[in-house]
Coordinates of C-alpha atoms and ligand atoms in Angstrom, one line a residue:
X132 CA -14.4 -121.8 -28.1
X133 CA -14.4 -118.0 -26.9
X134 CA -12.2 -116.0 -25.4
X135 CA -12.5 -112.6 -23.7
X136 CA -12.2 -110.5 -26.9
X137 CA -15.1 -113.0 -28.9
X138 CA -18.5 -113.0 -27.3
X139 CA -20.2 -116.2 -26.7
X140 CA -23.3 -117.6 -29.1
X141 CA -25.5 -116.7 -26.0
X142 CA -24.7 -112.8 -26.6
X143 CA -24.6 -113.3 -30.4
X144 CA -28.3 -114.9 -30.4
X145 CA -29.1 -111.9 -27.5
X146 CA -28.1 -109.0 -30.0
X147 CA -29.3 -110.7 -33.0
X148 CA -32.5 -110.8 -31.4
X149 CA -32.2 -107.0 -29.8
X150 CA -31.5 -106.0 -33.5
X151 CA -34.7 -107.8 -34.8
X152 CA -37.0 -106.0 -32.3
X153 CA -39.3 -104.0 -33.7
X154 CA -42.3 -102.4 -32.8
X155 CA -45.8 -103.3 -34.4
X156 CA -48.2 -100.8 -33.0
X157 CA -48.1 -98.3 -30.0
X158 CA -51.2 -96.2 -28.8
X159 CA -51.7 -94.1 -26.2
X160 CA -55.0 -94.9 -23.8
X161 CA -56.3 -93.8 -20.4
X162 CA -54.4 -96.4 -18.9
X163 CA -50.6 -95.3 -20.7
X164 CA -48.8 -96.6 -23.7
X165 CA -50.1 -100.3 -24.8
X166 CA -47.1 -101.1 -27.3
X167 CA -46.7 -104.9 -29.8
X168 CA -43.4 -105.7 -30.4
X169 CA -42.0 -108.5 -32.5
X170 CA -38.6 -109.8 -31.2
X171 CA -36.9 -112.0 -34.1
X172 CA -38.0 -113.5 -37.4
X173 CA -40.9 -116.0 -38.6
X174 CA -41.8 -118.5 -38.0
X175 CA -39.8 -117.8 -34.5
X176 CA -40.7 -114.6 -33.9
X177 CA -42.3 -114.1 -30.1
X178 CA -44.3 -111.0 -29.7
X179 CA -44.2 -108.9 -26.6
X180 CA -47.0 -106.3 -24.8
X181 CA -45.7 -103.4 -22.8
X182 CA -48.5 -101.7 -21.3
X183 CA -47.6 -98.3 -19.1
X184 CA -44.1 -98.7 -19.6
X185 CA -44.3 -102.4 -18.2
X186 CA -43.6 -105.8 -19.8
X187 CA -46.7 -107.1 -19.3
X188 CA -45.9 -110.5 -21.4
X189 CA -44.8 -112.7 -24.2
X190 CA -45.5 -115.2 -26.2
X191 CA -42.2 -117.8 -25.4
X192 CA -44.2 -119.9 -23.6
X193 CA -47.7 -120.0 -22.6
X194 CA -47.7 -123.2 -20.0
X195 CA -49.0 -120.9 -16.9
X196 CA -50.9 -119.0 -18.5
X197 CA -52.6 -122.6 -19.7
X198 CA -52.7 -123.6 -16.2
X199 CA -54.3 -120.6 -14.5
X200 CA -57.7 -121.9 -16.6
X201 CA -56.6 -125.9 -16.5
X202 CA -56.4 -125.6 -12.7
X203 CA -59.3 -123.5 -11.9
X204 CA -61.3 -126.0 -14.4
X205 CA -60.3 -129.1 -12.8
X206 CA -61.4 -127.3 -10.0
X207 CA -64.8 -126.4 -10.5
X208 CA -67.7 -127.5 -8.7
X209 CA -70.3 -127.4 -11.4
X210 CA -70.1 -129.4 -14.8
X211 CA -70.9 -126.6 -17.1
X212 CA -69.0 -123.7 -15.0
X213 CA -69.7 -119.2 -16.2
X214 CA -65.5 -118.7 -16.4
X215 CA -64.7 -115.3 -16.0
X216 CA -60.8 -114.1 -17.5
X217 CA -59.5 -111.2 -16.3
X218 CA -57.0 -109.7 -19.5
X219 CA -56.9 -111.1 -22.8
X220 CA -53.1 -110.3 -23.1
X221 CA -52.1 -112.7 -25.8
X222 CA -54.9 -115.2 -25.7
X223 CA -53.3 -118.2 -24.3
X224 CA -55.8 -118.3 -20.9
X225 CA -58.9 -117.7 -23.5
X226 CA -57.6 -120.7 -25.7
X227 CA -57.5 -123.4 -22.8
X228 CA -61.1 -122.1 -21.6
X229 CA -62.6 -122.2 -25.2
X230 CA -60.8 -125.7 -26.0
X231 CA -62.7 -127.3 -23.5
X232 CA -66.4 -127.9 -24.3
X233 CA -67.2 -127.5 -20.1
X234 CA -67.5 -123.9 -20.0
X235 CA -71.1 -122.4 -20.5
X236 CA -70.0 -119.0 -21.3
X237 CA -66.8 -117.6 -21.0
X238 CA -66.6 -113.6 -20.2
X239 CA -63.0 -111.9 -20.9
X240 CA -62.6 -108.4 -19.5
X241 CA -59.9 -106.7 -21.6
X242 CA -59.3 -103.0 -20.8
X243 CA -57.1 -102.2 -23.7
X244 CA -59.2 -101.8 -26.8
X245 CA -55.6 -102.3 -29.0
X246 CA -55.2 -105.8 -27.0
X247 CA -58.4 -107.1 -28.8
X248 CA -57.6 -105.7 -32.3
X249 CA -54.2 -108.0 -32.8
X250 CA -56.2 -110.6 -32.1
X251 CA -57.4 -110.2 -35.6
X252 CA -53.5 -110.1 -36.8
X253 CA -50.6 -111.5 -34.9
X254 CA -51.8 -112.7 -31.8
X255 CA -54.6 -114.5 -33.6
X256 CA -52.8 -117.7 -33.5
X257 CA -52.6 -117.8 -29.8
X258 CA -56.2 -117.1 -29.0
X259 CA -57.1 -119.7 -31.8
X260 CA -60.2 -118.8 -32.6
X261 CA -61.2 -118.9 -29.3
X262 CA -62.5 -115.0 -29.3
X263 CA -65.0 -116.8 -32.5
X264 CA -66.0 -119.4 -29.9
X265 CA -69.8 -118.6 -29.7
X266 CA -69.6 -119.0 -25.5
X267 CA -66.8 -116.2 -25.7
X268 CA -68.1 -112.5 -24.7
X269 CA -65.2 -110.2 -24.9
X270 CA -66.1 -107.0 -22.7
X271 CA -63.9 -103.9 -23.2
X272 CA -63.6 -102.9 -19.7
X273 CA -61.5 -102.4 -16.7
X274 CA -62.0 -105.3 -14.7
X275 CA -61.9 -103.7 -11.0
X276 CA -65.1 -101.3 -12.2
X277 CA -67.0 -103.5 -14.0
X278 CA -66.6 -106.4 -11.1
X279 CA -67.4 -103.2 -8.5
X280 CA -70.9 -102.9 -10.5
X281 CA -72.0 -106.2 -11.7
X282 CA -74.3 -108.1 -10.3
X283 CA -73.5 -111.2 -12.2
X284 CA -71.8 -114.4 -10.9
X285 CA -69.1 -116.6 -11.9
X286 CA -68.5 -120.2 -11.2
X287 CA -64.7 -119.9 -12.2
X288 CA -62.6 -116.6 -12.0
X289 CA -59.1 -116.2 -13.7
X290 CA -57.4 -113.2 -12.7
X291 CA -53.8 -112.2 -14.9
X292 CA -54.0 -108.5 -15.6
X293 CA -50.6 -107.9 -13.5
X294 CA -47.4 -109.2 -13.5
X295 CA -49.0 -110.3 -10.0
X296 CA -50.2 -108.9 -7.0
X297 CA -47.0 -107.5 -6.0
X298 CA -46.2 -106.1 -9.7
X299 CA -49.1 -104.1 -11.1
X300 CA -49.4 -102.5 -14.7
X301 CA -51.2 -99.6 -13.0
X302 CA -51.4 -98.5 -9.6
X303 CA -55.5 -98.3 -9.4
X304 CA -55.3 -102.6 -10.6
X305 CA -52.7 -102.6 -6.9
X306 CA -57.1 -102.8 -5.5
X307 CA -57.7 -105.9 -6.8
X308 CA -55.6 -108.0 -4.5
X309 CA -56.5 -106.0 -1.0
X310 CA -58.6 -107.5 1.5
X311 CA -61.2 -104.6 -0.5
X312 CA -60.8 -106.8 -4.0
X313 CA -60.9 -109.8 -2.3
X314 CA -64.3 -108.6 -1.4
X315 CA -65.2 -107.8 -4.3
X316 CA -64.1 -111.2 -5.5
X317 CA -65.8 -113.4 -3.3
X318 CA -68.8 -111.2 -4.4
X319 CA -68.5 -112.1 -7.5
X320 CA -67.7 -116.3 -7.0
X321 CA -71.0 -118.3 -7.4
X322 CA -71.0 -120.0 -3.6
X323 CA -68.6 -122.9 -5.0
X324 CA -66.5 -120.9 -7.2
X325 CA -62.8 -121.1 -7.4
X326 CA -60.7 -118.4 -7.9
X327 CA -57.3 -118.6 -10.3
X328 CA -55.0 -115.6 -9.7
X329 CA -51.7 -115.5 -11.5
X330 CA -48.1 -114.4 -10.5
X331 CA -45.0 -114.0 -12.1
X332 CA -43.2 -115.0 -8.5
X333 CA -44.4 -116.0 -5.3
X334 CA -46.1 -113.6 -3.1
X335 CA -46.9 -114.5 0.4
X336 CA -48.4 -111.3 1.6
X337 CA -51.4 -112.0 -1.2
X338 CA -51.7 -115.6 -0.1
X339 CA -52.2 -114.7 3.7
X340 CA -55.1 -112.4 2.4
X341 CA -56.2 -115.1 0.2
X342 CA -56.1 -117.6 3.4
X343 CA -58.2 -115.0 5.7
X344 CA -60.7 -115.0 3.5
X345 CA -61.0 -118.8 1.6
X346 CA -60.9 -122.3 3.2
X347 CA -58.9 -124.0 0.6
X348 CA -56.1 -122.1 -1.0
X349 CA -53.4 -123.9 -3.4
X350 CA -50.2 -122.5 -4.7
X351 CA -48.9 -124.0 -8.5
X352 CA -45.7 -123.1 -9.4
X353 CA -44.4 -123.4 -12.7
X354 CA -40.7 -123.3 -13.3
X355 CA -39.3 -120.8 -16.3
X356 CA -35.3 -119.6 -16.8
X357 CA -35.6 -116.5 -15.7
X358 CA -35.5 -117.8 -11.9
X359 CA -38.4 -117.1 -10.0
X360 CA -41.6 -119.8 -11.2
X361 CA -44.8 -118.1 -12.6
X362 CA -47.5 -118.6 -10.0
X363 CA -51.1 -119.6 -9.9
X364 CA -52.8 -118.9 -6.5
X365 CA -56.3 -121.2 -6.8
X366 CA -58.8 -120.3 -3.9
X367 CA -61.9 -122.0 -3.0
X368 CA -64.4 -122.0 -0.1
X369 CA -65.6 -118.8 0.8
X370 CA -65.3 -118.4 4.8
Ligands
LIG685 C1 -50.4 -110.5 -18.7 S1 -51.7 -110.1 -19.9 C2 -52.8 -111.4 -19.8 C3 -52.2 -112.7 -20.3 C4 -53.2 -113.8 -20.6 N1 -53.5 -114.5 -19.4 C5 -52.7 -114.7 -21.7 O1 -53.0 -115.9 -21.6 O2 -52.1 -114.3 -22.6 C6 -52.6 -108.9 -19.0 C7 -53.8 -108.3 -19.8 O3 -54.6 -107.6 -18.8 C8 -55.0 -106.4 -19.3 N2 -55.4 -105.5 -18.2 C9 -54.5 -104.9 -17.3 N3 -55.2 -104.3 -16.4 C10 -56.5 -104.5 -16.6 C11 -57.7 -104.1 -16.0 N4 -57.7 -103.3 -14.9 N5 -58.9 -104.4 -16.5 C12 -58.9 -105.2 -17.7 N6 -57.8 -105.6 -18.3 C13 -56.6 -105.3 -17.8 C14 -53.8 -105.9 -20.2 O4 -54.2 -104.9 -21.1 C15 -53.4 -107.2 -20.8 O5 -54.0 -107.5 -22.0

């Protein structure tokens, strides 16, 4: 039982975990701050990444992440698909490419060089392994200039570098999800490819852009506590 002068076990567990936060590395980069933190205590501990001042992610959960590669998998057109992923973050989109034996070769552009180091300590067990996987090639990049100047082609392309298209770390990666990225984009799709975008909420603006410029164009929602679902945008067709 509470009453107004006890606080409830929801704000007990809230400021035990508040006082258990602690941060594990912070550098400073071209693009801003990249900071790990570690909210509780093992083996529950989730880790977070703020990148530019803004919570990029965490490891709670995982389950969209998953699906922006399931989706755009199940998707593809050809048996043995080139999967692009756009951010490593904490590995979980890498780990549902590289745990199916479909994907030729799986390219991750990662930006943040810090990103790719904890792979090698705590976020090691969310990639699992998958950064060993001899069809993984992790390029330390940004992903909207490398994409701009490749000439190479992807059969599947996985796209979670934001918090979405309406939420962006930076305000150059805001390009990416213009009708000028979608350009880009389509550019880059082998001429069956399907494009995965992800989304921490709905947004309809992107989706109209998506619709002018692909035939088939899906919306997966996932539903999480904090209200709005996570949302994978999966495009295919080129017009
Ligand atoms: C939300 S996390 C990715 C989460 C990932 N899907 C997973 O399964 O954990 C976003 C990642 O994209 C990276 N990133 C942000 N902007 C980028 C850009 N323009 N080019 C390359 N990487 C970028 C961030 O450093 C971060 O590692």
């Amino acid at each position: 039982m509470t009453s107004a002068t006890q606080p409830s076990l929801a704000a007990l567990v809230a400021r035990t975990a508040e006082r258990t936060t602690r941060v594990l590395d912070r550098r400073d980069g071209p693009y801003g701050e990249i900071v790990l933190r570690q909210r509780g205590e093992s083996p529950d501990e989730v880790y977070e990444i703020i990148a530019n001042g803004c919570f990029l992610m965490d490891t709670a959960d995982g389950r969209s992440e998953r699906l922006l590669v399931r989706a755009a998998l199940d998707a593809a057109a050809v048996p043995r698909p080139a999967v692009l992923i756009g951010g490593l973050g904490a590995g979980f989109s890498l780990a549902e490419a590289a745990a199916d034996p479909a994907p030729a070769r799986i390219t991750v552009l990662e930006r943040e060089a810090a990103v790719v180091d904890w792979h090698s300590g705590p976020l090691a067990r969310f990639s699992a392994g998958a950064l060993d996987d001899p069809r993984t090639e992790v390029v330390a990049a940004d992903l909207l200039d490398q994409l701009r100047g490749t000439t190479d082609h992807w059969d599947v392309v996985c796209l979670d570098i934001d918090n979405g298209p309406d939420w962006t770390v930076t305000d150059a990666n805001g390009g990416l999800y213009g009708f000028a990225g979608l350009t880009v984009l389509q550019r880059v799709l082998a001429p069956s490819g399907v494009l995965a975008v992800w989304s921490a909420a709905p947004a309809p603006e992107f989706e109209e852009r998506l619709r002018a410029r692909f035939q088939q164009v899906r919306q997966l929602d996932v539903h999480v506590e904090r209200g709005a679902p996570d949302v994978v945008y999966l495009a295919s067709r080129v017009k």
